[in-house]
Amino acid sequence: RRKVFDPTKEYALEELKARGLIEDAWDAVDLFEKAIAEYTGSKYAIAVDNCTDALFLCLKYLNCGAKDVILIPKKTYCSIPMLIHNLGAGYKFDDIQWSGCYQLYPFPVYDSALRLTKDMYIDGTFQCLSFHRKKILKLTKGGMILTDNEEAAEWFKIMRAKGRHPHKKLFYTEEKFDVMGWNMYLHPEDAAKGYLIFKNLPEVNEDAGGDQTYFDLSKQEIFRTHEAKE
């Protein structure tokens, strides 16, 4: 008998439940985070909806604003100068050669969208991962923040979820809001898929690219116009 595809069925979540790895949907997020943290060597990993939002949250936590100018490579993804501009900060392009990851200098924040390998975490930093389909863990969309900062990890978990506390198993009707957060969380269904993909990754992976992967953003007028002046 032909099996009928059910588009409403959460197949990855059901698989994790069948394996006895989770009890409810949010457990999948926690499971995925702990697996990535152990693999990368960070104390905490916080799942979000994409790497750009991960970088945004890190810079917000570090109070990045109008007084700051961040040095970034000319050859990087277009969302990087955009997120800095939308934070109200400034950016300056530089000829930076890089592979896998680079620092948003002078902040201890790293765009690690093109790196995912064993023990990659740099102590004392915030490293942001991407799970886009062109990256190493091909989830289509998603990302994580790696950190050893317990206070920051808790802040990220709350702020990604509109000020809510689903990681503490609180229902919406039980919430008492005290911060204005963002809608940047990773859906449990995607976390479950991500975990299943991750379990098939090798321990060591080559960087998925670097400065040669992107074109020079400083050659486009929009980015030159908003670049910080000397």
Coordinates of C-alpha atoms in Angstrom, one line a residue:
R1 CA 0.0 0.0 0.0
R2 CA 1.3 3.4 -1.0
K3 CA 2.3 5.6 2.0
V4 CA 0.5 9.0 1.9
F5 CA 2.7 12.0 2.7
D6 CA 1.3 14.1 5.5
P7 CA 2.6 17.7 5.3
T8 CA 1.5 18.4 8.9
K9 CA 3.5 15.6 10.4
E10 CA 6.7 16.7 12.2
Y11 CA 8.8 13.8 11.0
A12 CA 12.1 14.8 12.6
L13 CA 10.5 15.4 16.0
E14 CA 8.7 12.1 15.8
E15 CA 12.0 10.4 15.0
L16 CA 13.7 11.9 18.0
K17 CA 10.8 10.9 20.2
A18 CA 10.9 7.4 18.9
R19 CA 14.5 7.2 19.8
G20 CA 13.8 8.3 23.3
L21 CA 15.9 11.5 22.9
I22 CA 13.1 14.0 23.6
E23 CA 9.7 14.3 25.3
D24 CA 8.4 17.5 23.8
A25 CA 9.2 19.8 20.9
W26 CA 11.4 22.3 22.8
D27 CA 13.6 19.4 24.0
A28 CA 14.8 19.2 20.4
V29 CA 16.3 22.7 20.6
D30 CA 18.1 21.8 23.8
L31 CA 19.4 18.5 22.4
F32 CA 20.7 20.2 19.2
E33 CA 22.4 23.0 21.3
K34 CA 24.1 20.6 23.7
A35 CA 25.4 18.5 20.8
I36 CA 26.9 21.5 19.0
A37 CA 28.4 22.9 22.2
E38 CA 30.1 19.6 23.0
Y39 CA 31.3 19.2 19.4
T40 CA 32.7 22.7 19.1
G41 CA 34.2 22.9 22.6
S42 CA 32.1 25.8 23.8
K43 CA 30.3 25.8 27.1
Y44 CA 27.0 27.0 25.6
A45 CA 25.4 27.0 22.2
I46 CA 22.2 29.1 21.6
A47 CA 20.1 28.3 18.6
V48 CA 18.7 31.2 16.5
D49 CA 17.0 31.5 13.1
N50 CA 20.2 32.6 11.2
C51 CA 23.8 33.7 11.5
T52 CA 23.0 37.4 10.8
D53 CA 20.6 37.5 13.7
A54 CA 23.1 35.7 15.9
L55 CA 25.7 38.4 15.1
F56 CA 23.0 41.1 15.8
L57 CA 22.2 39.7 19.2
C58 CA 25.9 39.4 20.2
L59 CA 26.6 43.0 19.3
K60 CA 23.4 44.2 21.1
Y61 CA 24.5 42.3 24.2
L62 CA 27.9 44.1 24.0
N63 CA 26.1 47.5 23.7
C64 CA 27.3 48.2 20.2
G65 CA 25.9 51.5 19.0
A66 CA 26.5 54.9 17.5
K67 CA 29.9 55.4 19.2
D68 CA 31.3 52.2 17.6
V69 CA 33.0 51.5 14.2
I70 CA 33.5 47.9 13.3
L71 CA 36.2 46.7 11.0
I72 CA 35.0 44.1 8.5
P73 CA 36.4 42.5 5.3
K74 CA 35.6 44.0 2.0
K75 CA 34.7 40.5 0.8
T76 CA 32.0 39.2 3.0
Y77 CA 28.2 38.6 2.9
C78 CA 26.1 41.7 2.3
S79 CA 24.1 41.3 5.5
I80 CA 27.2 42.1 7.7
P81 CA 27.4 45.8 6.9
M82 CA 23.6 46.0 6.8
L83 CA 23.2 44.6 10.4
I84 CA 25.9 46.9 11.7
H85 CA 24.2 49.9 10.0
N86 CA 20.8 48.8 11.4
L87 CA 22.3 48.6 14.9
G88 CA 23.2 52.3 14.5
A89 CA 26.9 51.6 14.5
G90 CA 29.5 52.3 11.8
Y91 CA 31.6 50.0 9.7
K92 CA 34.9 50.3 7.8
F93 CA 36.0 47.9 5.1
D94 CA 39.5 46.5 5.0
D95 CA 41.5 44.1 2.9
I96 CA 41.3 41.1 5.2
Q97 CA 42.1 37.7 4.1
W98 CA 40.2 35.0 5.9
S99 CA 38.9 31.4 5.8
G100 CA 36.0 30.0 7.7
C101 CA 35.6 32.9 10.1
Y102 CA 36.8 36.4 10.9
Q103 CA 36.4 38.9 13.8
L104 CA 34.1 41.9 13.8
Y105 CA 36.9 44.0 15.3
P106 CA 37.2 45.3 18.0
F107 CA 34.4 43.2 19.5
P108 CA 35.0 39.6 20.5
V109 CA 32.4 38.5 18.0
Y110 CA 33.3 36.2 15.1
D111 CA 31.3 35.5 11.9
S112 CA 31.9 31.7 11.7
A113 CA 29.3 31.0 9.0
L114 CA 31.8 29.1 6.9
R115 CA 33.3 27.0 9.6
L116 CA 31.9 24.0 11.6
T117 CA 34.5 21.5 12.9
K118 CA 35.6 19.8 16.0
D119 CA 36.9 22.0 18.9
M120 CA 36.7 25.2 16.8
Y121 CA 35.5 27.4 19.7
I122 CA 37.8 30.3 20.6
D123 CA 37.8 30.9 24.4
G124 CA 36.2 34.1 25.6
T125 CA 34.4 34.9 22.3
F126 CA 31.0 34.9 20.7
Q127 CA 31.2 32.8 17.5
C128 CA 28.2 32.7 15.2
L129 CA 27.3 29.7 13.0
S130 CA 25.2 29.3 9.9
F131 CA 23.2 26.3 8.9
H132 CA 22.3 27.6 5.4
R133 CA 22.1 25.0 2.7
K134 CA 25.4 26.2 1.2
K135 CA 27.2 25.9 4.5
I136 CA 28.6 22.7 6.2
L137 CA 25.5 21.7 8.1
K138 CA 22.8 22.1 5.4
L139 CA 19.6 22.8 7.3
T140 CA 18.5 25.5 4.8
K141 CA 18.2 28.1 7.5
G142 CA 19.3 28.4 11.1
G143 CA 22.3 29.4 13.2
M144 CA 23.9 29.3 16.7
I145 CA 25.9 31.5 19.1
L146 CA 28.9 29.7 20.8
T147 CA 29.9 31.3 24.1
D148 CA 31.4 30.4 27.5
N149 CA 29.5 33.3 29.1
E150 CA 26.6 32.0 31.2
E151 CA 24.9 35.4 31.6
A152 CA 25.1 36.1 27.9
A153 CA 23.7 32.6 27.0
E154 CA 20.6 33.2 29.2
W155 CA 20.1 36.7 27.7
F156 CA 20.3 35.3 24.2
K157 CA 17.8 32.5 25.0
I158 CA 15.3 35.1 26.3
M159 CA 15.8 37.8 23.7
R160 CA 15.6 35.4 20.7
A161 CA 12.1 34.3 21.9
K162 CA 10.4 37.7 22.2
G163 CA 11.2 37.9 25.9
R164 CA 9.7 34.5 26.5
H165 CA 11.3 31.5 28.4
P166 CA 10.4 28.4 26.4
H167 CA 13.8 26.9 27.3
K168 CA 12.4 26.8 30.9
K169 CA 9.2 25.1 29.8
L170 CA 7.0 28.1 30.5
F171 CA 3.7 28.2 28.6
Y172 CA 2.8 31.5 27.0
T173 CA 0.0 32.1 29.6
E174 CA 2.5 31.7 32.4
E175 CA 4.9 34.4 31.1
K176 CA 5.7 37.6 32.9
F177 CA 7.4 39.9 30.3
D178 CA 10.2 42.2 31.5
V179 CA 12.2 42.8 28.3
M180 CA 11.5 43.7 24.7
G181 CA 12.9 40.8 22.6
W182 CA 13.0 39.7 19.0
N183 CA 11.5 36.9 17.0
M184 CA 14.7 35.1 16.2
Y185 CA 14.3 31.6 17.6
L186 CA 15.0 28.4 15.8
H187 CA 11.8 26.3 15.3
P188 CA 11.9 23.0 17.2
E189 CA 11.1 21.2 13.9
D190 CA 14.2 22.7 12.4
A191 CA 16.3 21.9 15.5
A192 CA 15.2 18.3 15.2
K193 CA 16.3 18.1 11.5
G194 CA 19.5 19.9 12.4
Y195 CA 20.4 17.3 15.0
L196 CA 19.7 14.4 12.7
I197 CA 21.9 16.0 10.0
F198 CA 24.6 16.9 12.5
K199 CA 24.9 13.3 13.7
N200 CA 26.0 12.3 10.2
L201 CA 28.7 15.0 9.9
P202 CA 32.4 14.0 10.2
E203 CA 34.3 15.3 13.2
V204 CA 36.7 17.4 11.0
N205 CA 35.4 19.6 8.2
E206 CA 37.2 21.9 5.9
D207 CA 36.1 25.5 5.8
A208 CA 33.3 26.1 3.4
G209 CA 34.9 29.3 2.0
G210 CA 36.4 32.6 2.9
D211 CA 37.3 36.0 1.3
Q212 CA 37.5 34.4 -2.1
T213 CA 33.8 33.2 -1.8
Y214 CA 32.4 36.8 -1.9
F215 CA 32.8 39.8 -4.2
D216 CA 34.1 43.2 -3.0
L217 CA 31.2 45.0 -1.3
S218 CA 33.1 48.3 -1.2
K219 CA 32.7 48.6 -5.0
Q220 CA 28.9 49.1 -4.6
E221 CA 27.6 52.6 -4.0
I222 CA 25.1 51.7 -1.3
F223 CA 27.9 50.2 0.9
R224 CA 30.3 53.0 0.2
T225 CA 27.7 55.6 1.1
H226 CA 27.1 54.2 4.5
E227 CA 30.7 53.3 5.4
A228 CA 32.0 55.3 8.3
K229 CA 34.1 58.4 7.3
E230 CA 37.6 59.0 8.5

